[in-house]
Short mmCIF file of C-alpha atoms in Angstrom, two decimals:
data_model
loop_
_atom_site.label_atom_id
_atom_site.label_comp_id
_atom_site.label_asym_id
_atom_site.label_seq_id
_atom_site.Cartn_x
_atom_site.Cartn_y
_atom_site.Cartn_z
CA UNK A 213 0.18 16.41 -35.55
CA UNK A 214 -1.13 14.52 -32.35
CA UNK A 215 -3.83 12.68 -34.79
CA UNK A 216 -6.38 11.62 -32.19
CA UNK A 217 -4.83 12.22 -28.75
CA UNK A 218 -6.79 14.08 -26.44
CA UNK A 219 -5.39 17.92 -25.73
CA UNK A 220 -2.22 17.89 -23.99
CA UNK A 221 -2.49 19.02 -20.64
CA UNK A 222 0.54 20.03 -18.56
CA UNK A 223 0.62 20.62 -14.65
CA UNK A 224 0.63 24.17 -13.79
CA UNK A 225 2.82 25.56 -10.99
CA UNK A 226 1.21 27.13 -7.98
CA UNK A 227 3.30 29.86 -5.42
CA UNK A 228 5.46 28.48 -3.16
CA UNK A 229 7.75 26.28 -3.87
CA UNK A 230 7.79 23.43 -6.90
CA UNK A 231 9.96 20.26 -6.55
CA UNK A 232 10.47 18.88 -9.88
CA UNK A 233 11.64 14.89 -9.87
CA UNK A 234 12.45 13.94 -13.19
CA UNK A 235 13.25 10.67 -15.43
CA UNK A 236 16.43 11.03 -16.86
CA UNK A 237 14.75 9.66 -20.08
CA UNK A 238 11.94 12.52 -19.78
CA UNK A 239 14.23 15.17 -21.54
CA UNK A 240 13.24 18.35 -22.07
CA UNK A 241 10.68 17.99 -18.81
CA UNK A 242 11.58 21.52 -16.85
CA UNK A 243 11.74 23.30 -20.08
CA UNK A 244 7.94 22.35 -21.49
CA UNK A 245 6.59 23.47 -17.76
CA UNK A 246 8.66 26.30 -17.97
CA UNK A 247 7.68 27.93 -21.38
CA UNK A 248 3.78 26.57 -21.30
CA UNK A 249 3.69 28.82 -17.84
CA UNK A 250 4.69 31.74 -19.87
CA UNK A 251 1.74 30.57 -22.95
CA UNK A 252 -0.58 31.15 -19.39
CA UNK A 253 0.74 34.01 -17.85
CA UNK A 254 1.76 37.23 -18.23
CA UNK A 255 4.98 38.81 -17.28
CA UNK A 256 8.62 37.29 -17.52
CA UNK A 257 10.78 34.25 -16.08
CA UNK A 258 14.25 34.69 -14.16
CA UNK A 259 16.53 31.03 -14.44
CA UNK A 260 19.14 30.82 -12.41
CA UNK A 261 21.22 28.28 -14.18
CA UNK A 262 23.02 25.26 -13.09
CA UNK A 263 24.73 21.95 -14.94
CA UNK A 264 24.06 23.85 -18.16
CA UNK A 265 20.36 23.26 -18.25
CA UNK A 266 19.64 27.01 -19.19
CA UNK A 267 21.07 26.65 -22.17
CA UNK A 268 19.21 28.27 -25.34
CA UNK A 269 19.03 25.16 -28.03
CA UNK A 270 16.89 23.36 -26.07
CA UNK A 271 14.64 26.02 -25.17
CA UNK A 272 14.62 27.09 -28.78
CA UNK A 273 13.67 23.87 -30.41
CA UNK A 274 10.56 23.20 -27.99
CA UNK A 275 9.29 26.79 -27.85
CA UNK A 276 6.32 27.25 -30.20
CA UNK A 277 7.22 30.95 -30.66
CA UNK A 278 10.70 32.45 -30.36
CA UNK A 279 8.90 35.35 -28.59
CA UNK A 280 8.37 33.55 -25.50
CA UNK A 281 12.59 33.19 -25.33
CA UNK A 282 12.26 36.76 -25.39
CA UNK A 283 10.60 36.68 -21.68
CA UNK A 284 13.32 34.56 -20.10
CA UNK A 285 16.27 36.06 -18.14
CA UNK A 286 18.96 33.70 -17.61
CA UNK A 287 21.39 34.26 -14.65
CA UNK A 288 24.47 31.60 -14.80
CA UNK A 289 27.11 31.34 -11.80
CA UNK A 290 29.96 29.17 -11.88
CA UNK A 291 30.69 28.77 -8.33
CA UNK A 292 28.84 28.09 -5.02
CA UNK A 293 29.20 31.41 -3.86
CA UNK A 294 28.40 33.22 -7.26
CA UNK A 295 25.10 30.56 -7.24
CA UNK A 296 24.01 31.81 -3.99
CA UNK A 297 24.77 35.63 -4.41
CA UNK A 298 22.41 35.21 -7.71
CA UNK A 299 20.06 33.57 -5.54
CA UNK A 300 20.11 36.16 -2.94
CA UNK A 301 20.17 39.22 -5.61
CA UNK A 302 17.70 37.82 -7.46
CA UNK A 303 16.48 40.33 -9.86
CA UNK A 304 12.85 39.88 -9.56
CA UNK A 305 10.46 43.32 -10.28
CA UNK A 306 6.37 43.52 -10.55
CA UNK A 307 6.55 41.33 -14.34
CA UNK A 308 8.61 38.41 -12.57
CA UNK A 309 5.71 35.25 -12.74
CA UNK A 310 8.38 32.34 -12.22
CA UNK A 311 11.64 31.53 -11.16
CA UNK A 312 13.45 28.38 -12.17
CA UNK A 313 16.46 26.82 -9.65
CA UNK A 314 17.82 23.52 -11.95
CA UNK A 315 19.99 21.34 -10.28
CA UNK A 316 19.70 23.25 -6.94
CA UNK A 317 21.66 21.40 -5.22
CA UNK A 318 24.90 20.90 -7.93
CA UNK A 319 27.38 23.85 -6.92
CA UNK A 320 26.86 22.98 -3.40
CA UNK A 321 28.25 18.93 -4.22
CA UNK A 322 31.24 20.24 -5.97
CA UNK A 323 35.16 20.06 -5.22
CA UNK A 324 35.13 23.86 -4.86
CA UNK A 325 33.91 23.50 -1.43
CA UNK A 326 34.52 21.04 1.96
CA UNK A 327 31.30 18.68 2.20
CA UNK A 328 30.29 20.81 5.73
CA UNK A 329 30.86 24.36 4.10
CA UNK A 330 28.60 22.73 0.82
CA UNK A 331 26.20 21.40 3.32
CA UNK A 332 25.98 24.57 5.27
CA UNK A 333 25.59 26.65 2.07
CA UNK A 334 22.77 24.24 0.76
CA UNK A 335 20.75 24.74 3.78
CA UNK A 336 21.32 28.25 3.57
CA UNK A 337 20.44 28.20 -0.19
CA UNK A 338 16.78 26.58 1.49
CA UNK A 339 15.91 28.50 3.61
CA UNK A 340 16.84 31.56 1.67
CA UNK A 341 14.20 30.51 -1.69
CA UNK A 342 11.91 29.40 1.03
CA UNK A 343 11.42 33.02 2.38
CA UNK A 344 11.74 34.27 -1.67
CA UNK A 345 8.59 32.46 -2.59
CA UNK A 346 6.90 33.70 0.62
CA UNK A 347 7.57 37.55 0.19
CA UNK A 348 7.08 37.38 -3.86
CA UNK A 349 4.45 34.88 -4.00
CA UNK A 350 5.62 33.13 -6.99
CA UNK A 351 5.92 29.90 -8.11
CA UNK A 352 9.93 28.84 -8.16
CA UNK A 353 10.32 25.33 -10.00
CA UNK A 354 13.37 24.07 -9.15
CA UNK A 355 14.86 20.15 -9.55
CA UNK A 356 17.93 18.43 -7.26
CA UNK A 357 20.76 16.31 -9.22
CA UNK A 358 19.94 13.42 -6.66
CA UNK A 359 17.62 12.71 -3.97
CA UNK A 360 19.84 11.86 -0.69
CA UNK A 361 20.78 12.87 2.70
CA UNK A 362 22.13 16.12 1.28
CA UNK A 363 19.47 17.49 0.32
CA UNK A 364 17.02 16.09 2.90
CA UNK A 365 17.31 19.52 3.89
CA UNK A 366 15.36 20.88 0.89
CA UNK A 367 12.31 18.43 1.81
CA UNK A 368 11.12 20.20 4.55
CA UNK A 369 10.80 23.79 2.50
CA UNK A 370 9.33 22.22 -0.81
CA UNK A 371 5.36 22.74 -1.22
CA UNK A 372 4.52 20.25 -4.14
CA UNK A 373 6.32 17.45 -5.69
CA UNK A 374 5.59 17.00 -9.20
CA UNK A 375 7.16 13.61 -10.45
CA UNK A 376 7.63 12.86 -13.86
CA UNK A 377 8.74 9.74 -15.21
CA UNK A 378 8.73 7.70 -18.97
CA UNK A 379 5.88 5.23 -19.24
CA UNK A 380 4.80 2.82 -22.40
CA UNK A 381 2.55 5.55 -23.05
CA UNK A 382 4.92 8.64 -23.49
CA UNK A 383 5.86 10.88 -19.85
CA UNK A 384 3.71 10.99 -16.88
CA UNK A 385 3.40 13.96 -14.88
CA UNK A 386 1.96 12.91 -11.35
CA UNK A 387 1.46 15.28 -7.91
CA UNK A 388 -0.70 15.37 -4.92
CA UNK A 389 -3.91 16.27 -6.60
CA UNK A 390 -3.58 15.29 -10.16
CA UNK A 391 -2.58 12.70 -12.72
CA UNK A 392 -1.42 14.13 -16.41
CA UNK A 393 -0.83 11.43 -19.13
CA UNK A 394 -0.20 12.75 -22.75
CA UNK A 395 -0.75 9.43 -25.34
CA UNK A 396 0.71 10.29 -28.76
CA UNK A 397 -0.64 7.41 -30.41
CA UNK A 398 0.55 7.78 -34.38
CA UNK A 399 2.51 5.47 -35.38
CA UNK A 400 2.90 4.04 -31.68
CA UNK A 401 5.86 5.37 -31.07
CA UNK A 402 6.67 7.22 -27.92
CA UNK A 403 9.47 10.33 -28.17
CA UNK A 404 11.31 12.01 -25.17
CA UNK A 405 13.59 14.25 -27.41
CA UNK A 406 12.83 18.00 -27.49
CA UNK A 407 10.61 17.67 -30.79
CA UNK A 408 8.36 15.62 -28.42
CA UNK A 409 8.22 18.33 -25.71
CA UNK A 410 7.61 20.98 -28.91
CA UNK A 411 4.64 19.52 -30.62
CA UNK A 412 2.95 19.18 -26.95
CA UNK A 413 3.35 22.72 -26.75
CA UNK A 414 2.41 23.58 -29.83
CA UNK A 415 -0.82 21.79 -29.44
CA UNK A 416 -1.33 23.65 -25.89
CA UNK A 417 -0.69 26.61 -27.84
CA UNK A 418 -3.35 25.90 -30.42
CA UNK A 419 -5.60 25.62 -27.96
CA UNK A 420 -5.14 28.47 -25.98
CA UNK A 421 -5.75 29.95 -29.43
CA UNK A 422 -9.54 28.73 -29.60
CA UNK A 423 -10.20 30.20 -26.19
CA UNK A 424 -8.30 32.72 -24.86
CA UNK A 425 -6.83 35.17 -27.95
CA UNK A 426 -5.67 37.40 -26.14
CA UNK A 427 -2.80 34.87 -24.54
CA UNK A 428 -2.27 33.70 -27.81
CA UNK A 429 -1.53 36.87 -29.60
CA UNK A 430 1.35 37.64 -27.25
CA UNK A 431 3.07 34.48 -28.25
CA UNK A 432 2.38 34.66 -31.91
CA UNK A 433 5.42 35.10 -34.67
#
């Protein structure tokens, strides 16, 4: 129960693409956009999975219904070259409404390749998503392990920055254009753990209920 919070309100993502800077203490962040798209829209989600942040517990224990699991495809490489052949084969058809790139930038860091051939294949990876969310016009949400000079690169393809960072007051979602705050005030005590993330969505999805049904039905058990 949020008791008497005002309705949670998450930022929605737009085509083009969606920079995602997170608080490491905001767990759980990329996952609640990710699944209250799919309580909005139609269609299905394709992940392509890095630093085992597709995994399914955590999208299982914030999901208000297991059938929204049901519209996420999750695509895991374990190399930089089997990252950006997933990338470029994406599997996207007339349904796809989202793709999610975590960690973008993690394969690209790793031993497995010389810092110029990860560079290289980074920039590559860029410009590569950059013409993907031109040609589908979707939104893909993707976040970077670390802001730097190596992926500088990635700033100059990016179309909104959504920051979200752990406040007194629970997270803080903040863009260009908007300011979310979510205040769960019972008991004053601010969460960041998954159950947080769920009964946000759960009250988003209780409220979808009361006026538009029809979304609601195809997310009901």
């Amino acid at each position: 129960m949020m008791g008497q919070t005002r309705r949670p309100e998450l930022p929605t993502l737009d085509s083009g693409l969606t920079l995602l800077e997170v608080d490491d203490r905001a767990t759980g962040a990329l996952h609640s956009l990710v699944l209250d798209h799919l309580l909005l829209e139609d269609g299905s989600v394709v992940w392509v999975d890095a630093h085992d942040h597709g995994t399914t517990q955590p999208l299982a224990q914030i999901a208000p219904s297991m059938r929204l699991l049901e519209r996420i495809a999750v695509a895991r490489g374990f190399t930089p070259w089997q990252h950006y052949s997933l990338l470029r084969d994406l599997p996207l058809d007339g349904r796809t409404t989202l793709v999610v790139l975590p960690a973008i930038d993690y394969f690209y860091r790793s031993e497995d390749c010389s810092n110029r051939e990860g560079k290289r294949m980074f920039t590559a990876v860029c410009t590569l998503i950059a013409d993907l969310a031109a040609t589908a016009e979707i939104p893909i949400v993707l976040t970077r392990t670390a802001a730097d000079a190596f992926t500088a690169v990635l700033d100059d393809h990016v179309n909104d920055v959504i920051h979200c960072e752990f406040t007194s007051f629970g997270p803080r979602f903040t863009g260009d254009d908007f300011e979310t705050l979510v205040y769960p005030l019972e008991g004053g005590t601010i969460q960041t753990t998954l159950a947080y993330w769920q009964r946000i969505l759960t009250a988003r999805q209780s409220a979808l209920t009361a006026t538009q049904p029809e979304v609601a039905t195809r997310g009901a058990d």
